[in-house]
Amino acid sequence: MYHQGVVPSAHSPARAIGRYLLFDEIASGGMATVHYGRMTGPAGFSRTVAIKRLHPQFAKAPEFVAMLIDEARLAARIRHPNVVSILDIVTAGDEMLLVLEYVQGVTLSHVMRQASARPVPLPIAIAIASGVLDGLHAAHEARAEDGAPLAIVHRDVSPQNILLGADGVARVADFGIAKAAGRLQTTRDGQIKGKTAYMAPEQIRAHAVDRRTDVYAASVVLWEVLAGRRLFRADSPAGVMNAILESDIPPISTVRPEVTPELAAVVHKGLSRDPADRFGTAREMAVALDRAVAPASAREIGDWVGATATQILEERARHVADMEASSSEASKIVGGVVADVPEKKAADGETQTTDASLVSDSVSARRRRPAAWVVIALAALGIGGAALVFSGVHRAEPGAAPAPSSPTLADSALPPAIPLPSSSPASSAPEPAASGSASATVAPSSEAGGAPRRPAHPPAASPVHRRIDCDTPYEIDASGKRHWKKGC
Protein backbone atom coordinates (compact mmCIF):
# COMPACT_ATOMS: atom_id res chain seq x y z
CA MET A 1 0.00 0.00 0.00
CA TYR A 2 1.31 3.42 -0.91
CA HIS A 3 0.50 6.57 0.98
CA GLN A 4 -0.02 9.55 -1.29
CA GLY A 5 -0.46 13.19 -0.49
CA VAL A 6 0.30 16.62 -1.93
CA VAL A 7 3.92 16.64 -2.97
CA PRO A 8 6.23 19.04 -1.13
CA SER A 9 7.15 22.29 -2.82
CA ALA A 10 10.81 22.08 -1.79
CA HIS A 11 12.67 19.65 -4.03
CA SER A 12 15.33 17.35 -2.68
CA PRO A 13 18.62 17.05 -4.64
CA ALA A 14 18.48 14.67 -7.58
CA ARG A 15 20.60 11.54 -7.69
CA ALA A 16 22.00 10.08 -10.89
CA ILE A 17 21.76 6.30 -11.16
CA GLY A 18 22.83 5.03 -14.55
CA ARG A 19 20.85 6.91 -17.18
CA TYR A 20 18.20 7.99 -14.65
CA LEU A 21 17.83 11.02 -12.39
CA LEU A 22 15.97 10.28 -9.15
CA PHE A 23 13.88 13.09 -7.63
CA ASP A 24 11.30 13.50 -4.82
CA GLU A 25 8.89 10.86 -3.58
CA ILE A 26 5.46 10.41 -5.11
CA ALA A 27 4.28 7.73 -2.69
CA SER A 28 5.74 5.46 -0.05
CA GLY A 29 4.88 1.93 1.03
CA GLY A 30 6.18 -0.72 3.37
CA MET A 31 8.58 -2.27 0.87
CA ALA A 32 9.36 0.47 -1.64
CA THR A 33 9.07 4.16 -2.44
CA VAL A 34 7.95 5.60 -5.77
CA HIS A 35 9.88 8.66 -6.98
CA TYR A 36 9.65 11.16 -9.77
CA GLY A 37 12.40 10.41 -12.26
CA ARG A 38 13.94 11.38 -15.57
CA MET A 39 15.23 9.00 -18.22
CA THR A 40 18.01 10.54 -20.31
CA GLY A 41 19.62 9.46 -23.55
CA PRO A 42 21.61 10.57 -26.60
CA ALA A 43 20.80 13.66 -28.69
CA GLY A 44 19.08 15.40 -25.78
CA PHE A 45 16.44 12.69 -25.36
CA SER A 46 14.66 12.70 -22.01
CA ARG A 47 11.44 11.41 -20.54
CA THR A 48 9.66 11.76 -17.21
CA VAL A 49 9.17 8.40 -15.50
CA ALA A 50 8.17 6.96 -12.14
CA ILE A 51 10.87 5.00 -10.33
CA LYS A 52 9.98 2.36 -7.77
CA ARG A 53 12.89 2.03 -5.37
CA LEU A 54 13.23 -0.79 -2.87
CA HIS A 55 13.97 0.37 0.66
CA PRO A 56 17.66 -0.26 1.46
CA GLN A 57 16.95 -3.05 3.94
CA PHE A 58 14.95 -4.93 1.30
CA ALA A 59 17.36 -4.24 -1.56
CA LYS A 60 19.85 -6.50 0.25
CA ALA A 61 17.33 -9.31 0.82
CA PRO A 62 17.28 -11.91 -2.00
CA GLU A 63 13.58 -12.62 -1.52
CA PHE A 64 12.54 -9.00 -2.11
CA VAL A 65 14.99 -8.52 -4.97
CA ALA A 66 13.52 -11.59 -6.64
CA MET A 67 10.03 -10.17 -6.08
CA LEU A 68 10.92 -6.92 -7.86
CA ILE A 69 12.61 -8.75 -10.72
CA ASP A 70 9.52 -10.92 -11.09
CA GLU A 71 7.27 -7.87 -11.12
CA ALA A 72 9.32 -6.35 -13.94
CA ARG A 73 9.45 -9.59 -15.90
CA LEU A 74 5.72 -10.23 -15.61
CA ALA A 75 4.44 -6.71 -16.16
CA ALA A 76 6.71 -6.33 -19.20
CA ARG A 77 4.75 -9.16 -20.85
CA ILE A 78 1.44 -7.31 -20.38
CA ARG A 79 0.80 -4.83 -23.16
CA HIS A 80 -2.43 -2.98 -22.55
CA PRO A 81 -3.45 0.68 -22.05
CA ASN A 82 -5.16 -0.26 -18.75
CA VAL A 83 -1.91 -1.56 -17.21
CA VAL A 84 0.99 0.62 -16.05
CA SER A 85 3.93 -0.13 -18.35
CA ILE A 86 7.31 -1.35 -17.07
CA LEU A 87 10.21 0.37 -18.88
CA ASP A 88 13.39 -0.85 -17.21
CA ILE A 89 14.99 -2.41 -14.14
CA VAL A 90 18.23 -1.06 -12.69
CA THR A 91 20.70 -2.40 -10.15
CA ALA A 92 23.55 -0.17 -8.94
CA GLY A 93 25.42 -1.05 -5.77
CA ASP A 94 22.76 -1.45 -3.08
CA GLU A 95 20.09 0.24 -5.22
CA MET A 96 17.27 -1.72 -6.86
CA LEU A 97 14.99 0.31 -9.14
CA LEU A 98 11.95 -0.49 -11.23
CA VAL A 99 11.28 2.15 -13.90
CA LEU A 100 7.61 2.69 -14.78
CA GLU A 101 5.70 4.96 -17.09
CA TYR A 102 4.73 8.18 -15.31
CA VAL A 103 0.96 8.65 -15.10
CA GLN A 104 -0.27 12.17 -14.42
CA GLY A 105 -3.07 11.17 -12.09
CA VAL A 106 -3.97 9.83 -8.65
CA THR A 107 -4.98 6.54 -7.10
CA LEU A 108 -8.59 5.48 -6.95
CA SER A 109 -8.32 5.44 -3.15
CA HIS A 110 -7.46 9.15 -3.19
CA VAL A 111 -10.40 10.20 -5.33
CA MET A 112 -12.73 7.99 -3.30
CA ARG A 113 -11.72 9.90 -0.17
CA GLN A 114 -12.15 13.22 -1.96
CA ALA A 115 -15.54 12.18 -3.35
CA SER A 116 -16.87 10.74 -0.08
CA ALA A 117 -19.41 13.57 0.26
CA ARG A 118 -20.81 12.86 -3.20
CA PRO A 119 -21.15 9.39 -4.75
CA VAL A 120 -19.25 8.63 -7.92
CA PRO A 121 -21.60 8.97 -10.93
CA LEU A 122 -22.73 5.55 -12.17
CA PRO A 123 -21.34 5.91 -15.73
CA ILE A 124 -17.94 6.91 -14.37
CA ALA A 125 -17.89 4.08 -11.81
CA ILE A 126 -18.76 1.57 -14.52
CA ALA A 127 -16.12 2.92 -16.91
CA ILE A 128 -13.42 2.72 -14.22
CA ALA A 129 -14.36 -0.85 -13.28
CA SER A 130 -14.59 -1.89 -16.92
CA GLY A 131 -11.10 -0.49 -17.62
CA VAL A 132 -9.65 -2.30 -14.60
CA LEU A 133 -11.23 -5.57 -15.72
CA ASP A 134 -9.85 -5.11 -19.25
CA GLY A 135 -6.38 -4.57 -17.82
CA LEU A 136 -6.70 -7.65 -15.61
CA HIS A 137 -7.86 -9.71 -18.55
CA ALA A 138 -4.75 -8.69 -20.47
CA ALA A 139 -2.64 -9.84 -17.52
CA HIS A 140 -4.50 -13.13 -17.27
CA GLU A 141 -3.97 -13.77 -20.98
CA ALA A 142 -0.27 -12.78 -21.06
CA ARG A 143 2.20 -15.29 -22.44
CA ALA A 144 5.92 -15.85 -22.14
CA GLU A 145 8.39 -15.39 -24.99
CA ASP A 146 7.91 -19.01 -26.03
CA GLY A 147 4.14 -18.59 -26.16
CA ALA A 148 3.40 -20.51 -22.95
CA PRO A 149 0.62 -19.00 -20.76
CA LEU A 150 2.00 -17.14 -17.74
CA ALA A 151 -1.22 -17.67 -15.74
CA ILE A 152 -0.77 -14.34 -13.96
CA VAL A 153 -3.07 -13.61 -11.02
CA HIS A 154 -2.60 -10.11 -9.56
CA ARG A 155 -3.80 -11.05 -6.03
CA ASP A 156 -3.68 -7.43 -4.84
CA VAL A 157 -6.42 -5.61 -6.75
CA SER A 158 -7.44 -2.66 -4.56
CA PRO A 159 -8.14 1.09 -4.83
CA GLN A 160 -4.51 1.75 -3.87
CA ASN A 161 -3.27 -0.17 -6.93
CA ILE A 162 -5.55 1.48 -9.47
CA LEU A 163 -4.33 4.71 -11.05
CA LEU A 164 -6.80 7.18 -12.54
CA GLY A 165 -5.05 9.36 -15.08
CA ALA A 166 -5.99 12.89 -16.01
CA ASP A 167 -6.40 11.37 -19.48
CA GLY A 168 -9.42 9.44 -18.19
CA VAL A 169 -7.80 6.00 -18.31
CA ALA A 170 -7.86 3.63 -15.33
CA ARG A 171 -4.66 1.58 -15.02
CA VAL A 172 -3.82 -1.46 -12.91
CA ALA A 173 -0.46 -1.15 -11.14
CA ASP A 174 1.83 -3.13 -8.85
CA PHE A 175 2.21 -6.76 -9.82
CA GLY A 176 4.64 -7.22 -6.95
CA ILE A 177 2.86 -10.17 -5.35
CA ALA A 178 1.30 -11.57 -8.50
CA LYS A 179 1.16 -15.32 -8.87
CA ALA A 180 2.46 -16.69 -12.16
CA ALA A 181 3.90 -19.77 -13.76
CA GLY A 182 7.70 -19.98 -13.59
CA ARG A 183 7.97 -17.19 -11.07
CA LEU A 184 11.34 -16.90 -9.29
CA GLN A 185 9.78 -15.88 -5.99
CA THR A 186 7.03 -18.23 -4.80
CA THR A 187 4.53 -18.14 -1.97
CA ARG A 188 5.25 -20.48 0.90
CA ASP A 189 2.60 -22.96 1.93
CA GLY A 190 -0.02 -21.30 4.11
CA GLN A 191 1.30 -17.78 3.38
CA ILE A 192 -1.38 -15.21 2.53
CA LYS A 193 -0.57 -12.19 0.34
CA GLY A 194 -2.72 -9.20 -0.46
CA LYS A 195 -4.84 -6.58 1.30
CA THR A 196 -7.22 -8.34 3.64
CA ALA A 197 -10.37 -6.39 2.75
CA TYR A 198 -10.09 -7.36 -0.95
CA MET A 199 -9.09 -11.01 -0.61
CA ALA A 200 -11.31 -13.66 -2.10
CA PRO A 201 -12.49 -16.47 0.20
CA GLU A 202 -10.21 -19.01 -1.50
CA GLN A 203 -7.28 -16.67 -0.97
CA ILE A 204 -7.98 -16.44 2.76
CA ARG A 205 -8.29 -20.21 2.98
CA ALA A 206 -4.95 -20.55 1.13
CA HIS A 207 -6.62 -22.55 -1.62
CA ALA A 208 -5.65 -22.41 -5.28
CA VAL A 209 -6.22 -19.03 -6.92
CA ASP A 210 -6.88 -18.15 -10.55
CA ARG A 211 -8.18 -15.27 -12.63
CA ARG A 212 -11.55 -15.45 -10.87
CA THR A 213 -9.78 -14.36 -7.67
CA ASP A 214 -9.00 -11.03 -9.33
CA VAL A 215 -12.61 -10.81 -10.58
CA TYR A 216 -13.78 -11.04 -6.96
CA ALA A 217 -11.39 -8.28 -5.80
CA ALA A 218 -12.46 -6.01 -8.66
CA SER A 219 -16.10 -6.60 -7.68
CA VAL A 220 -15.34 -5.52 -4.09
CA VAL A 221 -13.72 -2.35 -5.45
CA LEU A 222 -16.77 -1.65 -7.65
CA TRP A 223 -19.17 -2.19 -4.74
CA GLU A 224 -17.21 0.32 -2.64
CA VAL A 225 -17.03 2.90 -5.46
CA LEU A 226 -20.79 2.69 -5.90
CA ALA A 227 -21.58 2.69 -2.17
CA GLY A 228 -18.98 5.25 -1.10
CA ARG A 229 -17.88 3.12 1.86
CA ARG A 230 -16.00 -0.06 2.74
CA LEU A 231 -17.72 -3.37 2.16
CA PHE A 232 -16.05 -5.43 4.91
CA ARG A 233 -15.35 -3.56 8.14
CA ALA A 234 -14.07 -4.92 11.43
CA ASP A 235 -11.71 -4.02 14.27
CA SER A 236 -8.97 -6.41 13.20
CA PRO A 237 -7.72 -8.26 10.12
CA ALA A 238 -9.08 -11.46 11.59
CA GLY A 239 -12.50 -9.84 11.90
CA VAL A 240 -12.35 -8.70 8.26
CA MET A 241 -11.48 -12.24 7.16
CA ASN A 242 -14.36 -13.64 9.13
CA ALA A 243 -16.75 -11.14 7.52
CA ILE A 244 -15.54 -12.14 4.06
CA LEU A 245 -16.11 -15.82 4.82
CA GLU A 246 -19.36 -15.61 6.82
CA SER A 247 -21.19 -12.26 6.59
CA ASP A 248 -23.96 -11.54 4.12
CA ILE A 249 -23.10 -8.92 1.51
CA PRO A 250 -25.57 -6.00 1.56
CA PRO A 251 -27.35 -5.60 -1.80
CA ILE A 252 -25.80 -2.61 -3.52
CA SER A 253 -29.26 -1.29 -4.45
CA THR A 254 -30.07 -0.81 -0.76
CA VAL A 255 -27.01 1.42 -0.37
CA ARG A 256 -27.29 3.17 -3.75
CA PRO A 257 -30.97 3.23 -4.79
CA GLU A 258 -30.32 4.37 -8.39
CA VAL A 259 -28.42 1.16 -9.13
CA THR A 260 -30.50 -0.81 -11.60
CA PRO A 261 -31.34 -4.49 -11.04
CA GLU A 262 -29.18 -5.41 -14.04
CA LEU A 263 -26.15 -3.65 -12.57
CA ALA A 264 -26.78 -5.09 -9.11
CA ALA A 265 -26.90 -8.62 -10.58
CA VAL A 266 -23.50 -8.11 -12.26
CA VAL A 267 -21.90 -6.79 -9.06
CA HIS A 268 -23.16 -9.61 -6.86
CA LYS A 269 -22.25 -12.31 -9.35
CA GLY A 270 -18.68 -11.05 -9.18
CA LEU A 271 -18.86 -11.23 -5.36
CA SER A 272 -19.94 -14.89 -5.21
CA ARG A 273 -18.01 -16.84 -2.58
CA ASP A 274 -17.78 -19.86 -4.84
CA PRO A 275 -15.44 -19.13 -7.78
CA ALA A 276 -17.60 -21.36 -10.00
CA ASP A 277 -20.50 -18.90 -9.57
CA ARG A 278 -18.49 -15.87 -10.68
CA PHE A 279 -17.72 -14.66 -14.19
CA GLY A 280 -15.27 -16.98 -15.86
CA THR A 281 -13.07 -14.10 -17.07
CA ALA A 282 -12.57 -10.43 -16.27
CA ARG A 283 -13.53 -9.55 -19.81
CA GLU A 284 -16.88 -11.32 -19.43
CA MET A 285 -17.69 -9.15 -16.42
CA ALA A 286 -16.57 -5.97 -18.22
CA VAL A 287 -18.93 -6.71 -21.11
CA ALA A 288 -21.80 -7.35 -18.68
CA LEU A 289 -21.14 -4.00 -16.93
CA ASP A 290 -21.15 -2.09 -20.21
CA ARG A 291 -24.49 -3.67 -21.09
CA ALA A 292 -26.03 -2.80 -17.73
CA VAL A 293 -24.98 0.88 -17.76
CA ALA A 294 -23.49 2.89 -20.60
CA PRO A 295 -19.95 3.78 -19.43
CA ALA A 296 -18.62 7.33 -19.42
CA SER A 297 -16.08 8.38 -22.02
CA ALA A 298 -12.41 8.91 -21.23
CA ARG A 299 -12.93 12.65 -21.59
CA GLU A 300 -15.71 12.60 -18.99
CA ILE A 301 -13.61 10.53 -16.59
CA GLY A 302 -10.64 12.87 -17.05
CA ASP A 303 -12.79 15.92 -16.32
CA TRP A 304 -14.20 14.25 -13.20
CA VAL A 305 -10.75 13.23 -11.94
CA GLY A 306 -9.47 16.77 -12.57
CA ALA A 307 -12.36 18.32 -10.68
CA THR A 308 -12.10 15.85 -7.79
CA ALA A 309 -8.33 15.95 -7.30
CA THR A 310 -7.56 19.46 -8.53
CA GLN A 311 -5.05 20.40 -5.85
CA ILE A 312 -2.80 17.37 -6.06
CA LEU A 313 -2.89 17.24 -9.87
CA GLU A 314 -1.92 20.90 -10.19
CA GLU A 315 0.85 20.51 -7.63
CA ARG A 316 2.22 17.46 -9.39
CA ALA A 317 2.11 19.20 -12.77
CA ARG A 318 4.16 22.09 -11.32
CA HIS A 319 6.54 19.62 -9.70
CA VAL A 320 7.12 17.78 -12.97
CA ALA A 321 7.70 21.07 -14.82
CA ASP A 322 10.27 22.17 -12.22
CA MET A 323 11.95 18.77 -12.32
CA GLU A 324 12.19 18.77 -16.11
CA ALA A 325 13.69 22.27 -16.09
CA SER A 326 16.24 21.44 -13.39
CA SER A 327 17.30 18.21 -15.10
CA SER A 328 17.79 19.75 -18.55
CA GLU A 329 21.44 20.60 -17.86
CA ALA A 330 22.25 17.18 -16.42
CA SER A 331 20.71 15.43 -19.42
CA LYS A 332 23.23 17.14 -21.75
CA ILE A 333 26.24 15.28 -20.36
CA VAL A 334 28.10 13.52 -23.19
CA GLY A 335 25.17 13.19 -25.56
CA GLY A 336 22.67 13.18 -22.71
CA VAL A 337 23.71 9.86 -21.16
CA VAL A 338 23.91 10.31 -17.41
CA ALA A 339 25.65 6.95 -17.13
CA ASP A 340 28.83 8.67 -18.36
CA VAL A 341 29.09 10.66 -15.13
CA PRO A 342 31.96 9.23 -13.05
CA GLU A 343 30.73 7.32 -10.05
CA LYS A 344 32.04 8.06 -6.58
CA LYS A 345 33.87 5.29 -4.81
CA ALA A 346 33.20 4.69 -1.14
CA ALA A 347 35.98 3.92 1.30
CA ASP A 348 35.08 0.25 1.36
CA GLY A 349 35.22 0.01 -2.42
CA GLU A 350 31.46 -0.05 -3.02
CA THR A 351 30.03 2.07 -5.77
CA GLN A 352 27.84 4.98 -4.77
CA THR A 353 25.44 6.89 -6.97
CA THR A 354 26.36 10.33 -8.22
CA ASP A 355 24.33 13.23 -6.86
CA ALA A 356 23.11 16.26 -8.80
CA SER A 357 25.96 18.49 -7.64
CA LEU A 358 28.45 16.22 -9.35
CA VAL A 359 26.33 16.25 -12.47
CA SER A 360 26.30 20.06 -12.50
CA ASP A 361 30.04 20.24 -11.84
CA SER A 362 30.70 17.88 -14.73
CA VAL A 363 28.56 20.00 -17.06
CA SER A 364 30.42 23.19 -16.07
CA ALA A 365 33.82 21.55 -16.48
CA ARG A 366 32.95 20.38 -19.95
CA ARG A 367 31.89 23.90 -20.88
CA ARG A 368 35.14 25.42 -19.58
CA ARG A 369 37.56 23.17 -21.49
CA PRO A 370 37.46 21.97 -25.12
CA ALA A 371 36.60 18.34 -25.58
CA ALA A 372 39.51 16.04 -26.43
CA TRP A 373 37.96 15.05 -29.72
CA VAL A 374 37.98 18.71 -30.86
CA VAL A 375 41.76 18.96 -30.28
CA ILE A 376 42.33 15.67 -32.11
CA ALA A 377 40.16 16.81 -35.03
CA LEU A 378 42.04 20.11 -35.37
CA ALA A 379 45.37 18.29 -35.28
CA ALA A 380 44.17 15.87 -37.95
CA LEU A 381 43.08 18.76 -40.15
CA GLY A 382 46.51 20.39 -39.80
CA ILE A 383 48.35 17.19 -40.69
CA GLY A 384 46.00 16.51 -43.58
CA GLY A 385 46.45 20.06 -44.93
CA ALA A 386 50.24 19.75 -44.83
CA ALA A 387 50.07 16.42 -46.64
CA LEU A 388 47.93 17.95 -49.38
CA VAL A 389 50.35 20.84 -49.93
CA PHE A 390 53.26 18.41 -49.98
CA SER A 391 51.52 16.32 -52.60
CA GLY A 392 50.83 19.42 -54.67
CA VAL A 393 54.50 20.44 -54.77
CA HIS A 394 55.63 17.14 -56.21
CA ARG A 395 52.78 16.81 -58.62
CA ALA A 396 53.40 20.29 -59.99
CA GLU A 397 57.16 19.67 -60.23
CA PRO A 398 57.84 16.40 -62.03
CA GLY A 399 61.55 17.15 -62.01
CA ALA A 400 61.81 16.98 -58.23
CA ALA A 401 62.73 13.83 -56.38
CA PRO A 402 59.71 11.68 -55.44
CA ALA A 403 58.32 12.27 -51.96
CA PRO A 404 58.31 9.38 -49.53
CA SER A 405 54.96 7.64 -49.37
CA SER A 406 52.69 8.57 -46.49
CA PRO A 407 51.48 5.73 -44.29
CA THR A 408 48.10 7.40 -43.86
CA LEU A 409 47.27 9.21 -47.08
CA ALA A 410 47.35 7.40 -50.44
CA ASP A 411 47.95 9.34 -53.62
CA SER A 412 44.72 8.04 -55.09
CA ALA A 413 42.81 9.64 -52.25
CA LEU A 414 44.33 13.10 -52.71
CA PRO A 415 42.75 15.95 -54.70
CA PRO A 416 44.40 17.39 -57.83
CA ALA A 417 47.76 19.06 -57.39
CA ILE A 418 47.70 22.37 -55.55
CA PRO A 419 49.60 25.13 -57.46
CA LEU A 420 52.50 26.74 -55.71
CA PRO A 421 51.86 30.22 -54.34
CA SER A 422 53.53 33.03 -56.26
CA SER A 423 56.46 34.61 -54.52
CA SER A 424 58.92 37.42 -55.05
CA PRO A 425 62.27 38.21 -53.48
CA ALA A 426 60.75 41.20 -51.71
CA SER A 427 57.75 39.36 -50.28
CA SER A 428 58.76 35.81 -49.51
CA ALA A 429 61.85 33.68 -49.15
CA PRO A 430 62.48 30.25 -47.73
CA GLU A 431 64.30 29.70 -44.48
CA PRO A 432 67.76 28.21 -45.02
CA ALA A 433 67.80 24.45 -44.75
CA ALA A 434 68.84 22.77 -41.59
CA SER A 435 72.49 22.03 -41.09
CA GLY A 436 73.74 19.10 -43.13
CA SER A 437 71.19 19.47 -45.93
CA ALA A 438 70.83 21.55 -49.04
CA SER A 439 67.75 23.32 -50.33
CA ALA A 440 66.10 21.58 -53.24
CA THR A 441 65.60 23.86 -56.22
CA VAL A 442 64.29 23.21 -59.68
CA ALA A 443 66.22 24.78 -62.55
CA PRO A 444 64.22 27.10 -64.80
CA SER A 445 62.93 25.36 -67.85
CA SER A 446 60.55 26.09 -70.62
CA GLU A 447 58.05 24.06 -72.49
CA ALA A 448 57.30 24.49 -76.20
CA GLY A 449 55.59 27.82 -76.63
CA GLY A 450 55.43 28.41 -72.90
CA ALA A 451 56.97 30.90 -70.53
CA PRO A 452 59.94 29.94 -68.40
CA ARG A 453 58.96 28.00 -65.29
CA ARG A 454 59.21 29.88 -62.01
CA PRO A 455 61.78 28.39 -59.63
CA ALA A 456 60.25 26.35 -56.84
CA HIS A 457 62.33 28.23 -54.27
CA PRO A 458 63.66 31.63 -55.42
CA PRO A 459 66.95 32.94 -54.02
CA ALA A 460 66.81 34.40 -50.58
CA ALA A 461 66.31 38.13 -50.32
CA SER A 462 68.79 40.32 -48.62
CA PRO A 463 68.78 40.08 -44.85
CA VAL A 464 67.28 43.54 -44.60
CA HIS A 465 64.10 42.62 -46.46
CA ARG A 466 64.01 38.96 -45.53
CA ARG A 467 60.98 37.38 -43.85
CA ILE A 468 59.78 33.79 -43.41
CA ASP A 469 57.46 32.39 -46.06
CA CYS A 470 55.10 30.01 -44.29
CA ASP A 471 52.73 29.58 -47.23
CA THR A 472 54.96 26.61 -48.01
CA PRO A 473 56.09 25.68 -44.49
CA TYR A 474 58.93 23.34 -45.52
CA GLU A 475 61.78 22.81 -47.94
CA ILE A 476 62.85 19.72 -49.88
CA ASP A 477 66.47 18.69 -50.19
CA ALA A 478 68.12 16.96 -53.15
CA SER A 479 67.23 13.52 -51.80
CA GLY A 480 63.56 14.42 -51.64
CA LYS A 481 63.44 14.77 -47.83
CA ARG A 482 61.20 17.40 -46.32
CA HIS A 483 62.57 19.90 -43.78
CA TRP A 484 60.23 22.19 -41.84
CA LYS A 485 61.09 25.87 -41.79
CA LYS A 486 61.99 27.40 -38.48
CA GLY A 487 59.21 29.60 -37.19
CA CYS A 488 56.44 27.98 -39.29
Short mmCIF file of C-alpha atoms in Angstrom, two decimals, residues 29-33 53-66 68 94 96:
data_model
loop_
_atom_site.label_atom_id
_atom_site.label_comp_id
_atom_site.label_asym_id
_atom_site.label_seq_id
_atom_site.Cartn_x
_atom_site.Cartn_y
_atom_site.Cartn_z
CA GLY A 29 4.88 1.93 1.03
CA GLY A 30 6.18 -0.72 3.37
CA MET A 31 8.58 -2.27 0.87
CA ALA A 32 9.36 0.47 -1.64
CA THR A 33 9.07 4.16 -2.44
CA ARG A 53 12.89 2.03 -5.37
CA LEU A 54 13.23 -0.79 -2.87
CA HIS A 55 13.97 0.37 0.66
CA PRO A 56 17.66 -0.26 1.46
CA GLN A 57 16.95 -3.05 3.94
CA PHE A 58 14.95 -4.93 1.30
CA ALA A 59 17.36 -4.24 -1.56
CA LYS A 60 19.85 -6.50 0.25
CA ALA A 61 17.33 -9.31 0.82
CA PRO A 62 17.28 -11.91 -2.00
CA GLU A 63 13.58 -12.62 -1.52
CA PHE A 64 12.54 -9.00 -2.11
CA VAL A 65 14.99 -8.52 -4.97
CA ALA A 66 13.52 -11.59 -6.64
CA LEU A 68 10.92 -6.92 -7.86
CA ASP A 94 22.76 -1.45 -3.08
CA MET A 96 17.27 -1.72 -6.86
#
